[in-house]
PDB file of C-alpha atoms in Angstrom:
ATOM      1  CA  MET A   1     -39.134  -7.870   2.733  1.00 84.00           C
ATOM      2  CA  THR A   2     -39.522  -4.109   2.397  1.00 93.00           C
ATOM      3  CA  ALA A   3     -37.229  -1.101   2.671  1.00 97.00           C
ATOM      4  CA  LYS A   4     -37.979   2.442   3.768  1.00 97.00           C
ATOM      5  CA  ILE A   5     -36.156   5.686   4.403  1.00 97.00           C
ATOM      6  CA  ILE A   6     -36.800   7.796   7.476  1.00 96.00           C
ATOM      7  CA  VAL A   7     -36.001  11.480   7.032  1.00 95.00           C
ATOM      8  CA  LYS A   8     -35.210  13.470  10.173  1.00 95.00           C
ATOM      9  CA  ASN A   9     -35.587  17.221   9.772  1.00 94.00           C
ATOM     10  CA  THR A  10     -33.776  20.125  11.395  1.00 95.00           C
ATOM     11  CA  ASP A  11     -36.698  20.599  13.820  1.00 94.00           C
ATOM     12  CA  SER A  12     -36.398  16.909  14.857  1.00 93.00           C
ATOM     13  CA  SER A  13     -39.619  15.921  13.104  1.00 94.00           C
ATOM     14  CA  THR A  14     -39.502  12.813  10.923  1.00 93.00           C
ATOM     15  CA  ALA A  15     -41.086  11.635   7.694  1.00 92.00           C
ATOM     16  CA  GLU A  16     -41.281   8.156   6.231  1.00 94.00           C
ATOM     17  CA  GLU A  17     -40.531   7.481   2.574  1.00 94.00           C
ATOM     18  CA  THR A  18     -41.614   4.048   1.362  1.00 94.00           C
ATOM     19  CA  LYS A  19     -41.733   4.514  -2.427  1.00 94.00           C
ATOM     20  CA  LEU A  20     -38.142   3.557  -3.148  1.00 96.00           C
ATOM     21  CA  LEU A  21     -37.581   3.042  -6.863  1.00 96.00           C
ATOM     22  CA  SER A  22     -34.077   1.726  -6.247  1.00 97.00           C
ATOM     23  CA  PHE A  23     -31.285   1.890  -3.690  1.00 98.00           C
ATOM     24  CA  LYS A  24     -27.776   0.628  -3.053  1.00 98.00           C
ATOM     25  CA  LEU A  25     -26.080   0.370   0.332  1.00 98.00           C
ATOM     26  CA  LYS A  26     -22.414  -0.495   0.758  1.00 98.00           C
ATOM     27  CA  LYS A  27     -20.505  -1.474   3.888  1.00 98.00           C
ATOM     28  CA  GLU A  28     -16.865  -2.368   3.299  1.00 98.00           C
ATOM     29  CA  ALA A  29     -13.848  -3.132   5.474  1.00 98.00           C
ATOM     30  CA  TYR A  30     -11.793  -0.261   4.041  1.00 98.00           C
ATOM     31  CA  LEU A  31     -14.627   2.267   3.718  1.00 98.00           C
ATOM     32  CA  PRO A  32     -14.817   4.627   6.735  1.00 98.00           C
ATOM     33  CA  TYR A  33     -18.605   4.974   6.500  1.00 98.00           C
ATOM     34  CA  THR A  34     -21.727   3.262   5.186  1.00 98.00           C
ATOM     35  CA  LEU A  35     -22.627   4.557   1.724  1.00 98.00           C
ATOM     36  CA  LEU A  36     -26.185   4.917   0.456  1.00 98.00           C
ATOM     37  CA  SER A  37     -27.640   6.006  -2.870  1.00 98.00           C
ATOM     38  CA  ALA A  38     -31.374   5.920  -3.610  1.00 98.00           C
ATOM     39  CA  ARG A  39     -34.053   7.025  -6.049  1.00 97.00           C
ATOM     40  CA  ILE A  40     -37.350   7.831  -4.358  1.00 96.00           C
ATOM     41  CA  LEU A  41     -40.805   8.697  -5.665  1.00 95.00           C
ATOM     42  CA  THR A  42     -41.818  11.472  -3.301  1.00 91.00           C
ATOM     43  CA  ASP A  43     -43.390  14.831  -2.681  1.00 81.00           C
ATOM     44  CA  ALA A  44     -41.354  17.676  -4.173  1.00 70.00           C
ATOM     45  CA  SER A  45     -40.841  19.332  -0.771  1.00 76.00           C
ATOM     46  CA  ALA A  46     -40.232  16.172   1.248  1.00 77.00           C
ATOM     47  CA  PHE A  47     -36.540  16.830   1.870  1.00 86.00           C
ATOM     48  CA  GLU A  48     -36.508  20.641   2.180  1.00 86.00           C
ATOM     49  CA  SER A  49     -35.519  20.588   5.878  1.00 90.00           C
ATOM     50  CA  ALA A  50     -33.827  17.191   5.955  1.00 92.00           C
ATOM     51  CA  SER A  51     -30.746  16.747   8.137  1.00 94.00           C
ATOM     52  CA  GLU A  52     -30.444  12.975   8.666  1.00 96.00           C
ATOM     53  CA  ILE A  53     -31.230   9.889   6.635  1.00 97.00           C
ATOM     54  CA  MET A  54     -32.007   6.424   8.001  1.00 98.00           C
ATOM     55  CA  LEU A  55     -32.493   3.343   5.848  1.00 98.00           C
ATOM     56  CA  TYR A  56     -34.432   0.418   7.262  1.00 98.00           C
ATOM     57  CA  ILE A  57     -34.658  -3.026   5.732  1.00 98.00           C
ATOM     58  CA  GLY A  58     -37.483  -4.778   7.482  1.00 96.00           C
ATOM     59  CA  THR A  59     -37.190  -3.571  11.070  1.00 96.00           C
ATOM     60  CA  LYS A  60     -33.398  -3.138  11.077  1.00 97.00           C
ATOM     61  CA  MET A  61     -31.732   0.242  10.596  1.00 98.00           C
ATOM     62  CA  VAL A  62     -28.804  -0.426   8.269  1.00 98.00           C
ATOM     63  CA  HIS A  63     -27.727   3.161   7.545  1.00 98.00           C
ATOM     64  CA  HIS A  64     -27.808   6.426   9.483  1.00 98.00           C
ATOM     65  CA  GLY A  65     -26.069   9.325   7.852  1.00 98.00           C
ATOM     66  CA  LEU A  66     -25.672  12.831   6.587  1.00 97.00           C
ATOM     67  CA  ILE A  67     -26.925  14.064   3.250  1.00 97.00           C
ATOM     68  CA  ASP A  68     -24.218  14.446   0.630  1.00 97.00           C
ATOM     69  CA  SER A  69     -26.549  15.494  -2.165  1.00 95.00           C
ATOM     70  CA  LEU A  70     -30.224  15.676  -3.042  1.00 93.00           C
ATOM     71  CA  LYS A  71     -31.733  16.273  -6.447  1.00 93.00           C
ATOM     72  CA  THR A  72     -35.445  16.264  -7.188  1.00 91.00           C
ATOM     73  CA  VAL A  73     -36.610  16.023 -10.789  1.00 92.00           C
ATOM     74  CA  THR A  74     -40.237  16.627 -11.741  1.00 90.00           C
ATOM     75  CA  THR A  75     -41.601  14.819 -14.786  1.00 87.00           C
ATOM     76  CA  GLY A  76     -45.292  15.354 -15.375  1.00 85.00           C
ATOM     77  CA  LYS A  77     -46.902  14.649 -12.027  1.00 86.00           C
ATOM     78  CA  LYS A  78     -44.016  12.565 -10.692  1.00 90.00           C
ATOM     79  CA  ASN A  79     -41.275  13.838  -8.389  1.00 91.00           C
ATOM     80  CA  ILE A  80     -38.191  11.631  -8.237  1.00 94.00           C
ATOM     81  CA  THR A  81     -35.564  12.443  -5.609  1.00 94.00           C
ATOM     82  CA  VAL A  82     -32.018  11.173  -6.064  1.00 95.00           C
ATOM     83  CA  LEU A  83     -30.308  10.874  -2.677  1.00 96.00           C
ATOM     84  CA  ASN A  84     -26.685  10.278  -1.718  1.00 98.00           C
ATOM     85  CA  SER A  85     -25.763   9.836   1.919  1.00 98.00           C
ATOM     86  CA  ARG A  86     -22.741   8.770   3.974  1.00 98.00           C
ATOM     87  CA  GLY A  87     -22.819   7.499   7.541  1.00 98.00           C
ATOM     88  CA  PHE A  88     -21.892   9.887  10.355  1.00 98.00           C
ATOM     89  CA  THR A  89     -18.456   8.287  10.684  1.00 98.00           C
ATOM     90  CA  SER A  90     -17.608  10.141   7.448  1.00 98.00           C
ATOM     91  CA  LEU A  91     -17.089  13.140   9.758  1.00 98.00           C
ATOM     92  CA  LEU A  92     -13.893  11.450  10.943  1.00 98.00           C
ATOM     93  CA  CYS A  93     -12.564  12.030   7.421  1.00 98.00           C
ATOM     94  CA  GLN A  94     -13.596  15.698   7.483  1.00 97.00           C
ATOM     95  CA  ASN A  95     -12.173  16.847  10.806  1.00 97.00           C
ATOM     96  CA  GLN A  96      -8.570  17.580  11.642  1.00 96.00           C
ATOM     97  CA  ILE A  97      -6.713  17.794  14.926  1.00 94.00           C
ATOM     98  CA  GLU A  98      -3.649  19.867  15.773  1.00 93.00           C
ATOM     99  CA  PRO A  99      -0.546  18.513  14.000  1.00 95.00           C
ATOM    100  CA  GLY A 100       2.394  17.121  15.927  1.00 94.00           C
ATOM    101  CA  MET A 101       3.493  14.247  18.140  1.00 94.00           C
ATOM    102  CA  LYS A 102       0.926  12.986  20.640  1.00 92.00           C
ATOM    103  CA  THR A 103       1.940  10.372  23.191  1.00 92.00           C
ATOM    104  CA  GLY A 104      -0.205   8.319  25.545  1.00 91.00           C
ATOM    105  CA  VAL A 105      -3.070   8.235  23.051  1.00 93.00           C
ATOM    106  CA  SER A 106      -5.689   5.485  23.086  1.00 95.00           C
ATOM    107  CA  ILE A 107      -8.592   4.775  20.770  1.00 95.00           C
ATOM    108  CA  ASN A 108     -10.871   6.044  23.544  1.00 96.00           C
ATOM    109  CA  SER A 109      -9.045   9.357  23.979  1.00 95.00           C
ATOM    110  CA  LEU A 110      -8.663   9.899  20.242  1.00 95.00           C
ATOM    111  CA  MET A 111     -12.367   9.393  19.645  1.00 95.00           C
ATOM    112  CA  ASP A 112     -13.669  11.168  22.768  1.00 94.00           C
ATOM    113  CA  SER A 113     -11.327  14.080  23.500  1.00 91.00           C
ATOM    114  CA  PHE A 114     -11.459  16.294  20.428  1.00 91.00           C
ATOM    115  CA  TYR A 115     -14.918  16.648  18.914  1.00 91.00           C
ATOM    116  CA  THR A 116     -18.410  15.399  19.622  1.00 93.00           C
ATOM    117  CA  LEU A 117     -19.504  13.657  16.448  1.00 96.00           C
ATOM    118  CA  PRO A 118     -23.221  12.821  16.385  1.00 97.00           C
ATOM    119  CA  TYR A 119     -24.125   9.130  16.654  1.00 98.00           C
ATOM    120  CA  VAL A 120     -20.496   7.995  16.285  1.00 98.00           C
ATOM    121  CA  GLU A 121     -19.496   5.231  18.716  1.00 98.00           C
ATOM    122  CA  HIS A 122     -16.378   3.115  19.040  1.00 97.00           C
ATOM    123  CA  GLU A 123     -14.842  -0.016  20.426  1.00 97.00           C
ATOM    124  CA  ASN A 124     -13.684   0.388  24.020  1.00 96.00           C
ATOM    125  CA  ASN A 125      -9.882   0.388  24.017  1.00 95.00           C
ATOM    126  CA  SER A 126      -7.875   2.408  26.557  1.00 95.00           C
ATOM    127  CA  ASP A 127      -4.405   1.121  25.590  1.00 94.00           C
ATOM    128  CA  THR A 128      -2.078   4.162  25.736  1.00 93.00           C
ATOM    129  CA  SER A 129       1.143   2.260  25.016  1.00 90.00           C
ATOM    130  CA  ASN A 130       1.633   3.916  21.640  1.00 89.00           C
ATOM    131  CA  TYR A 131       1.759   7.341  20.039  1.00 91.00           C
ATOM    132  CA  ILE A 132       0.541   9.108  16.930  1.00 92.00           C
ATOM    133  CA  TYR A 133       2.183  11.750  14.808  1.00 95.00           C
ATOM    134  CA  VAL A 134      -0.490  13.945  13.279  1.00 95.00           C
ATOM    135  CA  LYS A 135       0.560  15.178   9.855  1.00 93.00           C
ATOM    136  CA  SER A 136      -0.527  18.568   8.548  1.00 93.00           C
ATOM    137  CA  ASN A 137      -3.848  18.368   6.701  1.00 93.00           C
ATOM    138  CA  SER A 138      -4.456  14.779   7.827  1.00 95.00           C
ATOM    139  CA  SER A 139      -7.841  13.711   9.206  1.00 97.00           C
ATOM    140  CA  MET A 140      -8.942  12.081  12.440  1.00 97.00           C
ATOM    141  CA  TRP A 141      -9.495   8.913  10.432  1.00 98.00           C
ATOM    142  CA  ASP A 142      -5.828   8.962   9.361  1.00 97.00           C
ATOM    143  CA  SER A 143      -4.786   9.078  13.025  1.00 96.00           C
ATOM    144  CA  LEU A 144      -7.212   6.293  13.882  1.00 97.00           C
ATOM    145  CA  VAL A 145      -5.791   4.144  11.069  1.00 97.00           C
ATOM    146  CA  ASN A 146      -2.255   4.747  12.308  1.00 96.00           C
ATOM    147  CA  LEU A 147      -3.059   3.913  15.916  1.00 95.00           C
ATOM    148  CA  SER A 148      -5.096   0.835  14.958  1.00 96.00           C
ATOM    149  CA  TYR A 149      -2.171  -0.551  12.977  1.00 97.00           C
ATOM    150  CA  LYS A 150       0.319   0.091  15.780  1.00 95.00           C
ATOM    151  CA  LEU A 151      -1.881  -1.470  18.458  1.00 94.00           C
ATOM    152  CA  CYS A 152      -3.341  -4.439  16.584  1.00 95.00           C
ATOM    153  CA  GLY A 153      -1.853  -4.604  13.092  1.00 96.00           C
ATOM    154  CA  THR A 154      -5.359  -3.976  11.752  1.00 97.00           C
ATOM    155  CA  TYR A 155      -7.270  -1.473   9.650  1.00 98.00           C
ATOM    156  CA  PRO A 156     -10.317   0.048  11.409  1.00 98.00           C
ATOM    157  CA  TYR A 157     -13.794  -0.605  10.075  1.00 98.00           C
ATOM    158  CA  ILE A 158     -17.400   0.414  10.687  1.00 98.00           C
ATOM    159  CA  ARG A 159     -19.798  -2.080  12.204  1.00 98.00           C
ATOM    160  CA  GLY A 160     -23.523  -1.446  12.309  1.00 97.00           C
ATOM    161  CA  THR A 161     -24.297   2.091  11.237  1.00 97.00           C
ATOM    162  CA  ASN A 162     -21.636   4.218  12.959  1.00 98.00           C
ATOM    163  CA  THR A 163     -19.509   2.135  15.327  1.00 98.00           C
ATOM    164  CA  VAL A 164     -15.738   2.189  14.787  1.00 98.00           C
ATOM    165  CA  ARG A 165     -13.888  -1.044  15.572  1.00 97.00           C
ATOM    166  CA  ILE A 166     -10.216  -2.008  15.351  1.00 96.00           C
ATOM    167  CA  THR A 167     -10.515  -5.715  16.205  1.00 96.00           C
ATOM    168  CA  GLN A 168     -12.698  -8.573  15.022  1.00 94.00           C
ATOM    169  CA  TYR A 169     -16.128  -8.516  16.578  1.00 95.00           C
ATOM    170  CA  GLY A 170     -16.049 -10.850  19.573  1.00 93.00           C
ATOM    171  CA  SER A 171     -19.556 -12.297  19.255  1.00 95.00           C
ATOM    172  CA  PRO A 172     -20.171 -12.610  15.516  1.00 97.00           C
ATOM    173  CA  VAL A 173     -23.385 -14.010  14.104  1.00 98.00           C
ATOM    174  CA  SER A 174     -22.859 -16.994  11.803  1.00 98.00           C
ATOM    175  CA  TYR A 175     -24.649 -17.329   8.473  1.00 98.00           C
ATOM    176  CA  SER A 176     -24.598 -20.269   6.072  1.00 98.00           C
ATOM    177  CA  TYR A 177     -25.898 -20.476   2.500  1.00 98.00           C
ATOM    178  CA  ASN A 178     -26.050 -23.555   0.287  1.00 97.00           C
ATOM    179  CA  SER A 179     -26.074 -23.481  -3.499  1.00 96.00           C
ATOM    180  CA  SER A 180     -29.850 -23.655  -3.750  1.00 97.00           C
ATOM    181  CA  GLN A 181     -30.153 -20.428  -1.738  1.00 97.00           C
ATOM    182  CA  LEU A 182     -27.652 -18.452  -3.804  1.00 98.00           C
ATOM    183  CA  LEU A 183     -28.189 -16.353  -6.892  1.00 98.00           C
ATOM    184  CA  THR A 184     -24.447 -16.149  -7.630  1.00 98.00           C
ATOM    185  CA  LYS A 185     -21.089 -17.047  -6.177  1.00 97.00           C
ATOM    186  CA  GLY A 186     -17.575 -16.432  -7.419  1.00 98.00           C
ATOM    187  CA  THR A 187     -14.107 -15.017  -6.884  1.00 98.00           C
ATOM    188  CA  GLU A 188     -12.353 -11.829  -7.965  1.00 98.00           C
ATOM    189  CA  LEU A 189      -8.697 -10.804  -8.102  1.00 97.00           C
ATOM    190  CA  VAL A 190      -7.906  -7.058  -7.990  1.00 97.00           C
ATOM    191  CA  LEU A 191      -4.287  -6.089  -8.655  1.00 97.00           C
ATOM    192  CA  ARG A 192      -4.576  -2.510  -9.934  1.00 97.00           C
ATOM    193  CA  ARG A 193      -3.527  -1.030  -6.561  1.00 97.00           C
ATOM    194  CA  VAL A 194      -0.596  -3.375  -5.911  1.00 98.00           C
ATOM    195  CA  ILE A 195       2.883  -1.793  -5.581  1.00 98.00           C
ATOM    196  CA  SER A 196       6.061  -3.787  -6.096  1.00 98.00           C
ATOM    197  CA  ASP A 197       8.651  -1.551  -4.384  1.00 98.00           C
ATOM    198  CA  PHE A 198       8.479   1.067  -1.638  1.00 98.00           C
ATOM    199  CA  HIS A 199      11.327   3.472  -0.894  1.00 98.00           C
ATOM    200  CA  MET A 200      11.340   5.828   2.109  1.00 98.00           C
ATOM    201  CA  SER A 201      13.945   8.477   2.886  1.00 98.00           C
ATOM    202  CA  ASP A 202      15.783   8.627   6.203  1.00 97.00           C
ATOM    203  CA  ILE A 203      15.861  11.563   8.628  1.00 95.00           C
ATOM    204  CA  ASN A 204      18.364  13.348   6.363  1.00 96.00           C
ATOM    205  CA  GLY A 205      16.233  12.949   3.256  1.00 96.00           C
ATOM    206  CA  ASP A 206      18.457  10.273   1.753  1.00 97.00           C
ATOM    207  CA  TYR A 207      17.127   7.083   0.161  1.00 98.00           C
ATOM    208  CA  GLY A 208      18.578   3.580   0.378  1.00 96.00           C
ATOM    209  CA  THR A 209      18.059   2.742   4.039  1.00 97.00           C
ATOM    210  CA  TYR A 210      14.361   1.913   4.088  1.00 98.00           C
ATOM    211  CA  ASP A 211      13.153  -0.243   1.193  1.00 98.00           C
ATOM    212  CA  LEU A 212      10.614  -3.020   0.724  1.00 98.00           C
ATOM    213  CA  THR A 213      10.059  -5.280  -2.277  1.00 98.00           C
ATOM    214  CA  ASP A 214       6.847  -7.311  -2.350  1.00 98.00           C
ATOM    215  CA  SER A 215       7.506 -10.812  -3.654  1.00 97.00           C
ATOM    216  CA  ASP A 216       3.834 -11.395  -4.514  1.00 96.00           C
ATOM    217  CA  ALA A 217       3.879  -8.366  -6.807  1.00 98.00           C
ATOM    218  CA  VAL A 218       7.179  -9.377  -8.389  1.00 97.00           C
ATOM    219  CA  SER A 219       5.928 -12.919  -9.071  1.00 97.00           C
ATOM    220  CA  ARG A 220       3.050 -11.376 -11.047  1.00 97.00           C
ATOM    221  CA  LYS A 221       5.465  -9.245 -13.105  1.00 98.00           C
ATOM    222  CA  ILE A 222       4.137  -6.045 -11.514  1.00 98.00           C
ATOM    223  CA  VAL A 223       6.728  -3.247 -11.531  1.00 98.00           C
ATOM    224  CA  ARG A 224       5.546  -0.164  -9.623  1.00 98.00           C
ATOM    225  CA  HIS A 225       8.002   1.853  -7.518  1.00 98.00           C
ATOM    226  CA  LYS A 226       6.871   4.454  -4.977  1.00 98.00           C
ATOM    227  CA  TYR A 227       9.113   6.947  -3.177  1.00 98.00           C
ATOM    228  CA  PHE A 228       8.060   8.961  -0.132  1.00 97.00           C
ATOM    229  CA  GLU A 229       9.582  11.038   2.645  1.00 97.00           C
ATOM    230  CA  LEU A 230      10.247   9.688   6.138  1.00 97.00           C
ATOM    231  CA  ASP A 231       6.881   8.924   7.697  1.00 96.00           C
ATOM    232  CA  ARG A 232       6.993  10.335  11.210  1.00 94.00           C
ATOM    233  CA  GLN A 233       3.911   8.335  12.119  1.00 94.00           C
ATOM    234  CA  PHE A 234       6.306   5.374  12.336  1.00 95.00           C
ATOM    235  CA  LEU A 235       9.340   7.234  13.628  1.00 92.00           C
ATOM    236  CA  TYR A 236      10.115   4.632  16.318  1.00 91.00           C
ATOM    237  CA  SER A 237       9.837   1.760  13.824  1.00 94.00           C
ATOM    238  CA  PRO A 238      10.425   3.125  10.301  1.00 96.00           C
ATOM    239  CA  GLN A 239      10.132  -0.224   8.514  1.00 96.00           C
ATOM    240  CA  GLN A 240       6.489  -0.401   9.641  1.00 96.00           C
ATOM    241  CA  ALA A 241       5.742   2.548   7.359  1.00 97.00           C
ATOM    242  CA  LEU A 242       6.711   0.381   4.380  1.00 98.00           C
ATOM    243  CA  GLU A 243       4.912  -2.699   5.677  1.00 98.00           C
ATOM    244  CA  TYR A 244       1.686  -0.776   6.290  1.00 98.00           C
ATOM    245  CA  ARG A 245       1.703   0.714   2.781  1.00 98.00           C
ATOM    246  CA  ASP A 246       2.352  -2.696   1.276  1.00 98.00           C
ATOM    247  CA  LYS A 247      -0.625  -4.231   3.108  1.00 98.00           C
ATOM    248  CA  TYR A 248      -2.879  -1.326   2.202  1.00 98.00           C
ATOM    249  CA  ALA A 249      -1.924  -1.608  -1.462  1.00 98.00           C
ATOM    250  CA  PHE A 250      -3.059  -5.252  -1.340  1.00 98.00           C
ATOM    251  CA  ARG A 251      -6.391  -4.456   0.345  1.00 98.00           C
ATOM    252  CA  GLY A 252      -9.181  -6.640  -0.964  1.00 97.00           C
ATOM    253  CA  PHE A 253      -6.967  -8.075  -3.682  1.00 96.00           C
ATOM    254  CA  ARG A 254      -8.703 -11.458  -3.526  1.00 97.00           C
ATOM    255  CA  ARG A 255     -12.348 -11.813  -2.606  1.00 97.00           C
ATOM    256  CA  HIS A 256     -14.870 -14.631  -2.543  1.00 98.00           C
ATOM    257  CA  PHE A 257     -18.468 -13.511  -2.911  1.00 98.00           C
ATOM    258  CA  CYS A 258     -22.017 -14.754  -3.039  1.00 98.00           C
ATOM    259  CA  SER A 259     -25.444 -13.172  -3.451  1.00 98.00           C
ATOM    260  CA  TYR A 260     -28.958 -14.142  -2.414  1.00 98.00           C
ATOM    261  CA  SER A 261     -32.479 -12.697  -2.427  1.00 98.00           C
ATOM    262  CA  GLY A 262     -33.366 -10.641   0.643  1.00 97.00           C
ATOM    263  CA  TYR A 263     -31.287  -9.493   3.594  1.00 98.00           C
ATOM    264  CA  SER A 264     -30.613 -11.579   6.696  1.00 98.00           C
ATOM    265  CA  GLY A 265     -28.984  -8.925   8.892  1.00 98.00           C
ATOM    266  CA  GLU A 266     -25.276  -9.482   8.235  1.00 98.00           C
ATOM    267  CA  GLU A 267     -22.719  -6.990   9.515  1.00 98.00           C
ATOM    268  CA  LEU A 268     -18.997  -6.574   8.862  1.00 98.00           C
ATOM    269  CA  SER A 269     -16.944  -9.120  10.843  1.00 98.00           C
ATOM    270  CA  ASP A 270     -19.848 -11.545  11.100  1.00 98.00           C
ATOM    271  CA  VAL A 271     -19.120 -15.067   9.880  1.00 98.00           C
ATOM    272  CA  VAL A 272     -20.405 -16.632   6.661  1.00 98.00           C
ATOM    273  CA  THR A 273     -20.143 -20.072   5.054  1.00 98.00           C
ATOM    274  CA  PHE A 274     -20.809 -20.665   1.340  1.00 98.00           C
ATOM    275  CA  GLY A 275     -19.163 -22.648  -1.427  1.00 96.00           C
ATOM    276  CA  SER A 276     -15.513 -23.232  -0.500  1.00 95.00           C
ATOM    277  CA  ILE A 277     -15.611 -20.583   2.250  1.00 97.00           C
ATOM    278  CA  THR A 278     -16.016 -21.976   5.757  1.00 96.00           C
ATOM    279  CA  SER A 279     -16.602 -19.462   8.556  1.00 96.00           C
ATOM    280  CA  GLY A 280     -15.062 -16.516   6.698  1.00 97.00           C
ATOM    281  CA  ARG A 281     -15.292 -13.049   8.196  1.00 98.00           C
ATOM    282  CA  ILE A 282     -17.529 -10.782   6.131  1.00 98.00           C
ATOM    283  CA  SER A 283     -15.495  -7.918   4.609  1.00 98.00           C
ATOM    284  CA  CYS A 284     -18.032  -6.278   2.310  1.00 98.00           C
ATOM    285  CA  ILE A 285     -21.828  -6.077   2.160  1.00 98.00           C
ATOM    286  CA  GLU A 286     -23.702  -4.606  -0.783  1.00 98.00           C
ATOM    287  CA  ILE A 287     -27.483  -4.471  -0.615  1.00 98.00           C
ATOM    288  CA  THR A 288     -29.463  -3.396  -3.669  1.00 98.00           C
ATOM    289  CA  GLY A 289     -33.180  -2.911  -4.018  1.00 97.00           C
ATOM    290  CA  SER A 290     -35.532  -2.313  -6.933  1.00 95.00           C
ATOM    291  CA  SER A 291     -38.946  -3.357  -8.199  1.00 90.00           C
ATOM    292  CA  LYS A 292     -37.465  -6.847  -8.546  1.00 91.00           C
ATOM    293  CA  GLY A 293     -36.791  -7.086  -4.818  1.00 96.00           C
ATOM    294  CA  ILE A 294     -33.789  -6.888  -2.488  1.00 98.00           C
ATOM    295  CA  VAL A 295     -30.501  -8.668  -3.196  1.00 98.00           C
ATOM    296  CA  THR A 296     -27.538  -8.952  -0.817  1.00 98.00           C
ATOM    297  CA  GLU A 297     -23.966  -9.652  -1.911  1.00 98.00           C
ATOM    298  CA  LEU A 298     -21.462 -10.774   0.739  1.00 98.00           C
ATOM    299  CA  SER A 299     -17.693 -10.774   0.262  1.00 98.00           C
ATOM    300  CA  VAL A 300     -14.877 -12.407   2.190  1.00 98.00           C
ATOM    301  CA  TYR A 301     -11.454 -10.841   1.610  1.00 98.00           C
ATOM    302  CA  ASN A 302      -8.129 -12.656   1.584  1.00 97.00           C
ATOM    303  CA  ASP A 303      -5.480  -9.953   1.778  1.00 97.00           C
ATOM    304  CA  LYS A 304      -2.625  -8.927   4.059  1.00 97.00           C
ATOM    305  CA  PHE A 305      -4.708  -7.471   6.896  1.00 97.00           C
ATOM    306  CA  PRO A 306      -6.413  -9.776   9.408  1.00 93.00           C
ATOM    307  CA  HIS A 307     -10.198 -10.002   9.002  1.00 88.00           C
TER     308      HIS A 307
END
């Protein structure tokens, strides 16, 4: 199995880079974009007019994004380019919309009515039964997160290269790996983000009305108190502001993972079976490549959001 990078230039011409010294691609349930880093043996001027980066593994495009940074180092007769790229959905984190209350908003209208973001697609959802309150200096992604939680109790994620979804994928592909196929398998517990107590002020700025204590945190002897002002994103149901923050603090706190040689085409929200995990939804995919070959690590999260 081979990997290659296609560079699209500002004049729409393309170039193919096949001499990848190493690369790492990450797709994760709480990451608003695919994330690529790579070291490439290339011509010194290969990326001078570059505007888009595509990573293919075999025949499948697994990343399509903007350039964050490019650095080319010349040593003797070798030119090594270090590339960092994020998928086009990263633009949702870099664009703002006018602050204030917005009623009758759906995922469709939020994604389609403000800006045209190249290559960004989304799940079809026209439910306008809820509202968003756009905070000053918040991003489109923040509004999408808020609306996703109100509509479905979920956190949005990126499937494929640049498709935003708020629900589990309806036709997931199933993958199964036995012990003889795996390089590693294991579990991890991450508690550094966990908060024990949340305190939110009321409309008058007073505390004591809206509080939440997480029993899972308390049972682990974690004492971390957070205070914040009334969150107008949840003005019609203030307690949800505490519940959302509690779930987000627990994101990915327990994961089961496995790794194998190659890449079989998995996407977020596909289904995987390995070890003690039976038909778990994939929450994180990390693909690494080097002279030793390509290795894929799959993770299934058990946290407080549905996956």
